[in-house]
CSV table of C-alpha atoms in Angstrom, one decimal:
chain,number,residue,atom,x,y,z
C,1,MET,CA,-17.1,33.0,-10.1
C,2,THR,CA,-15.6,34.8,-13.0
C,3,ARG,CA,-12.3,36.6,-13.0
C,4,SER,CA,-11.3,39.4,-15.3
C,5,ALA,CA,-7.8,38.8,-16.5
C,6,ASP,CA,-5.4,41.6,-16.9
C,7,PRO,CA,-3.4,40.8,-20.0
C,8,GLY,CA,0.3,41.3,-19.9
C,9,PRO,CA,0.8,42.4,-16.2
C,10,GLY,CA,4.1,44.1,-15.6
C,11,PRO,CA,6.6,43.2,-12.8
C,12,GLY,CA,4.9,43.2,-9.4
C,13,GLN,CA,1.4,43.6,-10.8
C,14,GLU,CA,-1.5,41.2,-10.3
C,15,ALA,CA,-2.0,38.6,-13.0
C,16,ALA,CA,-5.8,38.7,-12.4
C,17,ARG,CA,-8.0,41.2,-10.8
C,18,PRO,CA,-9.4,40.2,-7.4
C,19,ASP,CA,-13.0,41.2,-8.1
C,20,PRO,CA,-15.0,38.3,-9.4
C,21,SER,CA,-18.0,40.3,-10.5
C,22,GLY,CA,-16.8,43.6,-11.7
C,23,ARG,CA,-17.5,45.3,-8.3
C,24,ALA,CA,-15.3,48.1,-7.2
C,25,GLU,CA,-13.0,47.6,-4.2
C,26,ARG,CA,-13.2,49.9,-1.2
C,27,HIS,CA,-10.2,51.4,0.5
C,28,GLY,CA,-9.5,54.0,3.2
C,29,GLN,CA,-7.1,54.7,5.9
C,30,GLY,CA,-6.8,51.2,7.4
C,31,GLY,CA,-10.4,51.1,8.6
C,32,GLY,CA,-12.7,48.1,8.7
C,33,GLY,CA,-15.2,47.2,6.0
C,34,GLY,CA,-18.3,49.3,5.9
C,35,GLN,CA,-16.9,52.4,7.5
C,36,SER,CA,-18.3,55.7,6.4
C,37,GLY,CA,-16.2,58.0,4.3
C,38,GLN,CA,-14.6,55.2,2.2
C,39,ARG,CA,-14.4,56.0,-1.5
C,40,LEU,CA,-15.1,53.5,-4.2
C,41,HIS,CA,-12.3,52.9,-6.7
C,42,ALA,CA,-11.8,50.5,-9.6
C,43,ASP,CA,-8.8,48.2,-9.2
C,44,ASP,CA,-6.6,50.1,-11.5
C,45,ASP,CA,-7.0,53.3,-9.5
C,46,PHE,CA,-4.9,52.0,-6.6
C,47,VAL,CA,-3.2,48.7,-7.5
C,48,ALA,CA,0.4,49.7,-8.3
C,49,ALA,CA,3.6,47.8,-9.1
C,50,GLU,CA,4.7,48.1,-5.5
C,51,GLY,CA,1.3,47.0,-4.0
C,52,HIS,CA,-1.9,48.7,-2.8
C,53,PRO,CA,-3.1,50.4,0.4
C,54,THR,CA,-5.7,49.2,2.9
C,55,HIS,CA,-9.0,48.2,1.3
C,56,VAL,CA,-11.7,45.5,1.7
C,57,HIS,CA,-13.6,43.1,-0.6
C,58,ASP,CA,-17.2,41.9,-0.3
C,59,PHE,CA,-16.0,38.5,-1.6
C,60,HIS,CA,-13.5,35.9,-0.4
C,61,GLN,CA,-10.1,36.3,-2.0
C,62,LEU,CA,-7.3,33.8,-2.4
C,63,LEU,CA,-3.9,35.4,-3.1
C,64,TYR,CA,-1.2,33.2,-4.7
C,65,VAL,CA,2.3,34.2,-5.8
C,66,PRO,CA,3.7,31.7,-8.4
C,67,LEU,CA,6.7,34.0,-8.9
C,68,GLY,CA,8.5,36.2,-6.4
C,69,ARG,CA,7.3,37.3,-2.9
C,70,ILE,CA,4.7,39.7,-1.5
C,71,GLU,CA,3.7,40.7,2.0
C,72,VAL,CA,0.1,41.1,3.0
C,73,THR,CA,-1.0,42.8,6.2
C,74,ALA,CA,-4.3,41.9,7.7
C,75,CYS,CA,-5.8,41.9,11.2
C,76,GLY,CA,-2.4,43.2,12.6
C,77,THR,CA,-0.4,40.3,11.1
C,78,ASP,CA,2.1,40.4,8.2
C,79,HIS,CA,1.8,37.4,6.0
C,80,VAL,CA,4.7,36.6,3.6
C,81,LEU,CA,3.5,34.8,0.5
C,82,THR,CA,5.7,32.8,-1.7
C,83,PRO,CA,5.1,30.1,-4.4
C,84,SER,CA,4.5,27.5,-1.6
C,85,VAL,CA,2.3,29.7,0.6
C,86,ALA,CA,-1.0,31.4,-0.4
C,87,LEU,CA,-3.4,33.4,1.7
C,88,TRP,CA,-7.2,33.4,2.1
C,89,LEU,CA,-8.8,36.8,2.9
C,90,PRO,CA,-12.4,36.5,4.1
C,91,ALA,CA,-14.8,39.0,2.8
C,92,GLY,CA,-14.8,42.3,4.8
C,93,VAL,CA,-11.3,41.9,6.2
C,94,PRO,CA,-9.2,45.1,5.6
C,95,HIS,CA,-5.8,44.4,4.1
C,96,SER,CA,-2.9,45.9,2.3
C,97,ALA,CA,-0.1,44.5,0.2
C,98,ARG,CA,3.5,45.2,-0.7
C,99,PHE,CA,4.9,43.5,-3.8
C,100,ASP,CA,8.6,42.6,-4.3
C,101,PRO,CA,10.0,43.6,-7.8
C,102,ASP,CA,9.3,41.0,-10.5
C,103,SER,CA,6.6,39.2,-8.4
C,104,LEU,CA,3.6,37.8,-10.1
C,105,VAL,CA,0.3,37.8,-8.1
C,106,VAL,CA,-2.7,35.7,-8.9
C,107,SER,CA,-6.0,36.6,-7.3
C,108,ASP,CA,-9.0,34.3,-7.2
C,109,GLY,CA,-12.4,35.5,-5.8
C,110,PHE,CA,-15.4,33.5,-4.5
C,111,ASP,CA,-18.9,34.9,-3.7
C,112,ALA,CA,-19.2,35.2,0.1
C,113,GLU,CA,-22.9,34.6,0.0
C,114,ARG,CA,-22.4,31.2,-1.8
C,115,TYR,CA,-19.2,29.9,-0.2
C,116,ALA,CA,-18.3,29.7,3.5
C,117,LEU,CA,-14.7,29.8,4.5
C,118,PRO,CA,-13.7,27.6,7.5
C,119,HIS,CA,-12.2,30.6,9.4
C,120,GLU,CA,-13.3,34.2,9.9
C,121,ARG,CA,-9.8,35.6,10.0
C,122,PRO,CA,-7.1,35.3,7.2
C,123,PHE,CA,-5.4,32.0,7.0
C,124,VAL,CA,-2.6,30.6,5.0
C,125,LEU,CA,-2.9,27.7,2.5
C,126,HIS,CA,0.0,25.4,1.8
C,127,VAL,CA,0.4,25.1,-2.0
C,128,ASP,CA,1.5,21.7,-3.0
C,129,GLU,CA,2.1,20.5,-6.5
C,130,ALA,CA,-1.6,19.6,-7.0
C,131,ARG,CA,-2.8,23.0,-5.9
C,132,ARG,CA,-0.2,24.8,-7.9
C,133,ARG,CA,-1.4,23.0,-11.1
C,134,LEU,CA,-5.0,23.9,-10.2
C,135,LEU,CA,-4.3,27.5,-9.6
C,136,LEU,CA,-2.2,27.9,-12.7
C,137,ALA,CA,-4.8,26.2,-14.8
C,138,ARG,CA,-7.4,28.6,-13.5
C,139,MET,CA,-5.1,31.5,-14.2
C,140,ARG,CA,-4.7,30.4,-17.8
C,141,SER,CA,-8.4,29.9,-18.3
C,142,GLY,CA,-9.2,33.4,-16.8
C,143,GLY,CA,-11.2,31.8,-14.0
C,144,ARG,CA,-13.9,30.6,-16.4
C,145,ALA,CA,-13.4,26.9,-15.8
C,146,PRO,CA,-16.4,25.0,-14.5
C,147,GLY,CA,-16.5,23.3,-11.1
C,148,ASP,CA,-16.0,26.3,-8.9
C,149,ALA,CA,-17.5,24.5,-5.9
C,150,LEU,CA,-15.0,21.7,-6.1
C,151,VAL,CA,-12.2,24.1,-6.7
C,152,PHE,CA,-13.2,26.0,-3.5
C,153,ALA,CA,-13.2,22.7,-1.6
C,154,GLU,CA,-9.7,21.9,-2.8
C,155,LEU,CA,-8.3,25.3,-2.1
C,156,THR,CA,-9.8,25.5,1.5
C,157,GLY,CA,-8.6,22.0,2.5
C,158,ALA,CA,-12.1,20.6,2.4
C,159,GLY,CA,-11.2,18.6,-0.7
C,160,GLU,CA,-8.5,16.4,1.0
C,161,HIS,CA,-9.6,13.0,-0.2
C,162,ARG,CA,-6.4,11.8,-1.8
C,163,LEU,CA,-5.3,8.2,-1.2
C,164,PRO,CA,-2.2,7.7,0.9
C,165,LEU,CA,0.8,7.3,-1.4
C,166,PRO,CA,4.1,6.6,0.4
C,167,ARG,CA,7.2,7.4,-1.7
C,168,PRO,CA,9.8,4.7,-2.2
C,169,SER,CA,13.3,5.4,-0.9
C,170,GLY,CA,15.5,3.3,-3.2
C,171,ALA,CA,17.0,5.1,-6.3
C,172,ALA,CA,15.3,2.9,-9.0
C,173,ALA,CA,11.8,2.8,-7.4
C,174,ARG,CA,12.0,6.5,-6.5
C,175,ALA,CA,12.8,7.4,-10.1
C,176,VAL,CA,9.8,5.4,-11.3
C,177,ALA,CA,7.5,6.9,-8.7
C,178,GLY,CA,8.6,10.5,-9.7
C,179,ALA,CA,8.0,9.8,-13.3
C,180,LEU,CA,4.5,8.4,-12.7
C,181,LEU,CA,3.6,11.3,-10.4
C,182,ARG,CA,4.5,13.6,-13.3
C,183,ASP,CA,2.7,11.5,-15.9
C,184,PRO,CA,0.4,8.8,-14.4
C,185,SER,CA,-0.7,7.9,-17.9
C,186,ASP,CA,2.6,6.3,-18.7
C,187,GLN,CA,1.8,2.7,-19.7
C,188,ARG,CA,5.2,1.2,-19.2
C,189,THR,CA,5.2,-2.1,-17.2
C,190,ALA,CA,7.5,-2.8,-14.3
C,191,ALA,CA,9.7,-4.9,-16.6
C,192,GLN,CA,10.0,-2.0,-19.1
C,193,TRP,CA,10.9,0.5,-16.3
C,194,ALA,CA,13.4,-2.0,-14.9
C,195,GLU,CA,15.1,-2.4,-18.3
C,196,GLY,CA,15.6,1.3,-18.6
C,197,LEU,CA,17.0,1.5,-15.1
C,198,TYR,CA,19.4,-1.5,-15.5
C,199,THR,CA,17.7,-3.5,-12.8
C,200,SER,CA,15.4,-6.5,-12.8
C,201,SER,CA,11.6,-6.3,-12.6
C,202,THR,CA,11.7,-8.5,-9.6
C,203,SER,CA,14.0,-6.1,-7.7
C,204,LEU,CA,11.8,-3.1,-8.7
C,205,ARG,CA,8.6,-4.8,-7.7
C,206,ARG,CA,10.2,-5.9,-4.4
C,207,ALA,CA,11.4,-2.3,-3.7
C,208,PHE,CA,7.8,-0.9,-4.2
C,209,ARG,CA,6.4,-3.6,-1.9
C,210,THR,CA,9.1,-3.2,0.8
C,211,GLU,CA,9.4,0.6,0.7
C,212,THR,CA,5.8,1.6,0.3
C,213,GLY,CA,3.8,-1.3,1.4
C,214,LEU,CA,2.1,-1.4,-2.0
C,215,ALA,CA,2.5,-3.5,-5.1
C,216,PHE,CA,3.8,-1.6,-8.1
C,217,SER,CA,0.4,-1.9,-9.9
C,218,ASP,CA,-1.5,-0.7,-6.7
C,219,TRP,CA,0.9,2.2,-6.3
C,220,ARG,CA,0.4,3.3,-9.9
C,221,THR,CA,-3.4,3.0,-9.6
C,222,ARG,CA,-3.4,5.2,-6.5
C,223,ALA,CA,-1.3,7.8,-8.3
C,224,ARG,CA,-3.7,7.8,-11.2
C,225,LEU,CA,-6.7,8.1,-8.9
C,226,ASN,CA,-5.2,11.0,-7.0
C,227,ARG,CA,-4.5,12.9,-10.2
C,228,SER,CA,-8.1,12.1,-11.3
C,229,LEU,CA,-9.4,14.1,-8.3
C,230,GLU,CA,-7.5,17.2,-9.5
C,231,LEU,CA,-8.9,16.8,-13.0
C,232,LEU,CA,-12.5,16.2,-11.8
C,233,THR,CA,-12.1,19.3,-9.7
C,234,GLU,CA,-11.2,21.3,-12.8
C,235,GLY,CA,-14.6,20.2,-14.3
C,236,LEU,CA,-13.3,17.7,-16.9
C,237,GLN,CA,-15.6,14.9,-18.1
C,238,VAL,CA,-15.2,11.5,-16.6
C,239,GLY,CA,-14.1,9.9,-19.9
C,240,VAL,CA,-11.5,12.6,-20.5
C,241,VAL,CA,-10.1,12.2,-17.0
C,242,ALA,CA,-9.9,8.4,-17.4
C,243,LYS,CA,-7.8,8.8,-20.6
C,244,ARG,CA,-5.6,11.5,-19.1
C,245,VAL,CA,-4.6,9.5,-16.1
C,246,GLY,CA,-3.9,6.3,-18.0
C,247,PHE,CA,-6.9,4.0,-17.7
C,248,VAL,CA,-7.5,2.0,-20.8
C,249,SER,CA,-11.3,2.4,-20.5
C,250,THR,CA,-13.7,4.7,-18.8
C,251,ASN,CA,-15.4,1.7,-17.2
C,252,GLY,CA,-12.1,0.6,-15.8
C,253,PHE,CA,-11.5,4.0,-14.3
C,254,ILE,CA,-15.0,4.1,-12.7
C,255,LEU,CA,-14.6,0.6,-11.2
C,256,ALA,CA,-11.2,1.5,-9.7
C,257,PHE,CA,-12.6,4.9,-8.4
C,258,ARG,CA,-15.5,3.1,-6.8
C,259,ARG,CA,-13.3,0.5,-5.2
C,260,HIS,CA,-11.1,3.1,-3.5
C,261,PHE,CA,-13.6,5.9,-2.8
C,262,ASP,CA,-16.8,4.0,-2.4
C,263,CYS,CA,-18.6,6.0,-5.1
C,264,THR,CA,-18.4,6.7,-8.8
C,265,PRO,CA,-16.6,9.8,-10.1
C,266,GLY,CA,-20.0,11.4,-11.1
C,267,VAL,CA,-21.4,10.9,-7.6
C,268,TYR,CA,-18.1,12.2,-6.0
C,269,VAL,CA,-18.4,15.4,-8.1
C,270,ARG,CA,-22.1,15.9,-7.3
C,271,GLU,CA,-21.8,15.2,-3.5
C,272,ARG,CA,-18.7,17.4,-3.1
C,273,THR,CA,-20.4,20.2,-4.9
C,274,GLU,CA,-23.6,19.9,-2.8
C,275,ARG,CA,-21.6,19.8,0.4
C,276,VAL,CA,-19.6,22.9,-0.4
C,277,LEU,CA,-22.6,24.9,-1.5
C,278,SER,CA,-24.5,23.9,1.6
C,279,GLY,CA,-21.8,25.3,3.8
């Protein structure tokens, strides 16, 4: 999938055009895809700051709103999209949109002949922090990042392989957990974290064990491995991923990955890609 970026979108305009291959969009008077009498238009002919009229695509489209709010009407239902709610529009589904002022709309398109959505009707996607980072990274890259099959899996819910990671409830342990989720490569030991939080390393370790059921080191390893899934999805090399998430060596990362996921990172990427492409 390639996406043609629209540099410098104004308020309410789409940050990226929804056609992944340069194909024109069809739009008419609210009819379904393939109706006679529909005219072909380039995106700029009908996408305005306030939205666009009913039209259809021959590719699957994901609409995400990192800033503001928009309303998309499809199949008789109004879907309100916000930074935490995105919408999948299957190929051939007529839809229209209304943009609030100052909204920023990101559109990601996937070839309908290559990728199969789990539903035939539009469906919402919860955008958690991991998906938000993934969508914004693709927006910055103009959709040219590798690993589209894994991205598709992640953005349709088929990529849910993250390890359970309970959050601690105590103030000190919660502060450490939040910092490690933001930057899992942080190498500080429990003793160093405890010193900065004016507590003892014993108390901090006990809090992780009691409140999450995991030792501090195990919790941190899981946080690193969960982040590694996001980076592998973006198409980064295994060695780069290992360094970014805080493993001292690539071999150490591979061993930990295999211990928790029963396969190496390379096998994970290959199998996920093959599974998505096979439908």
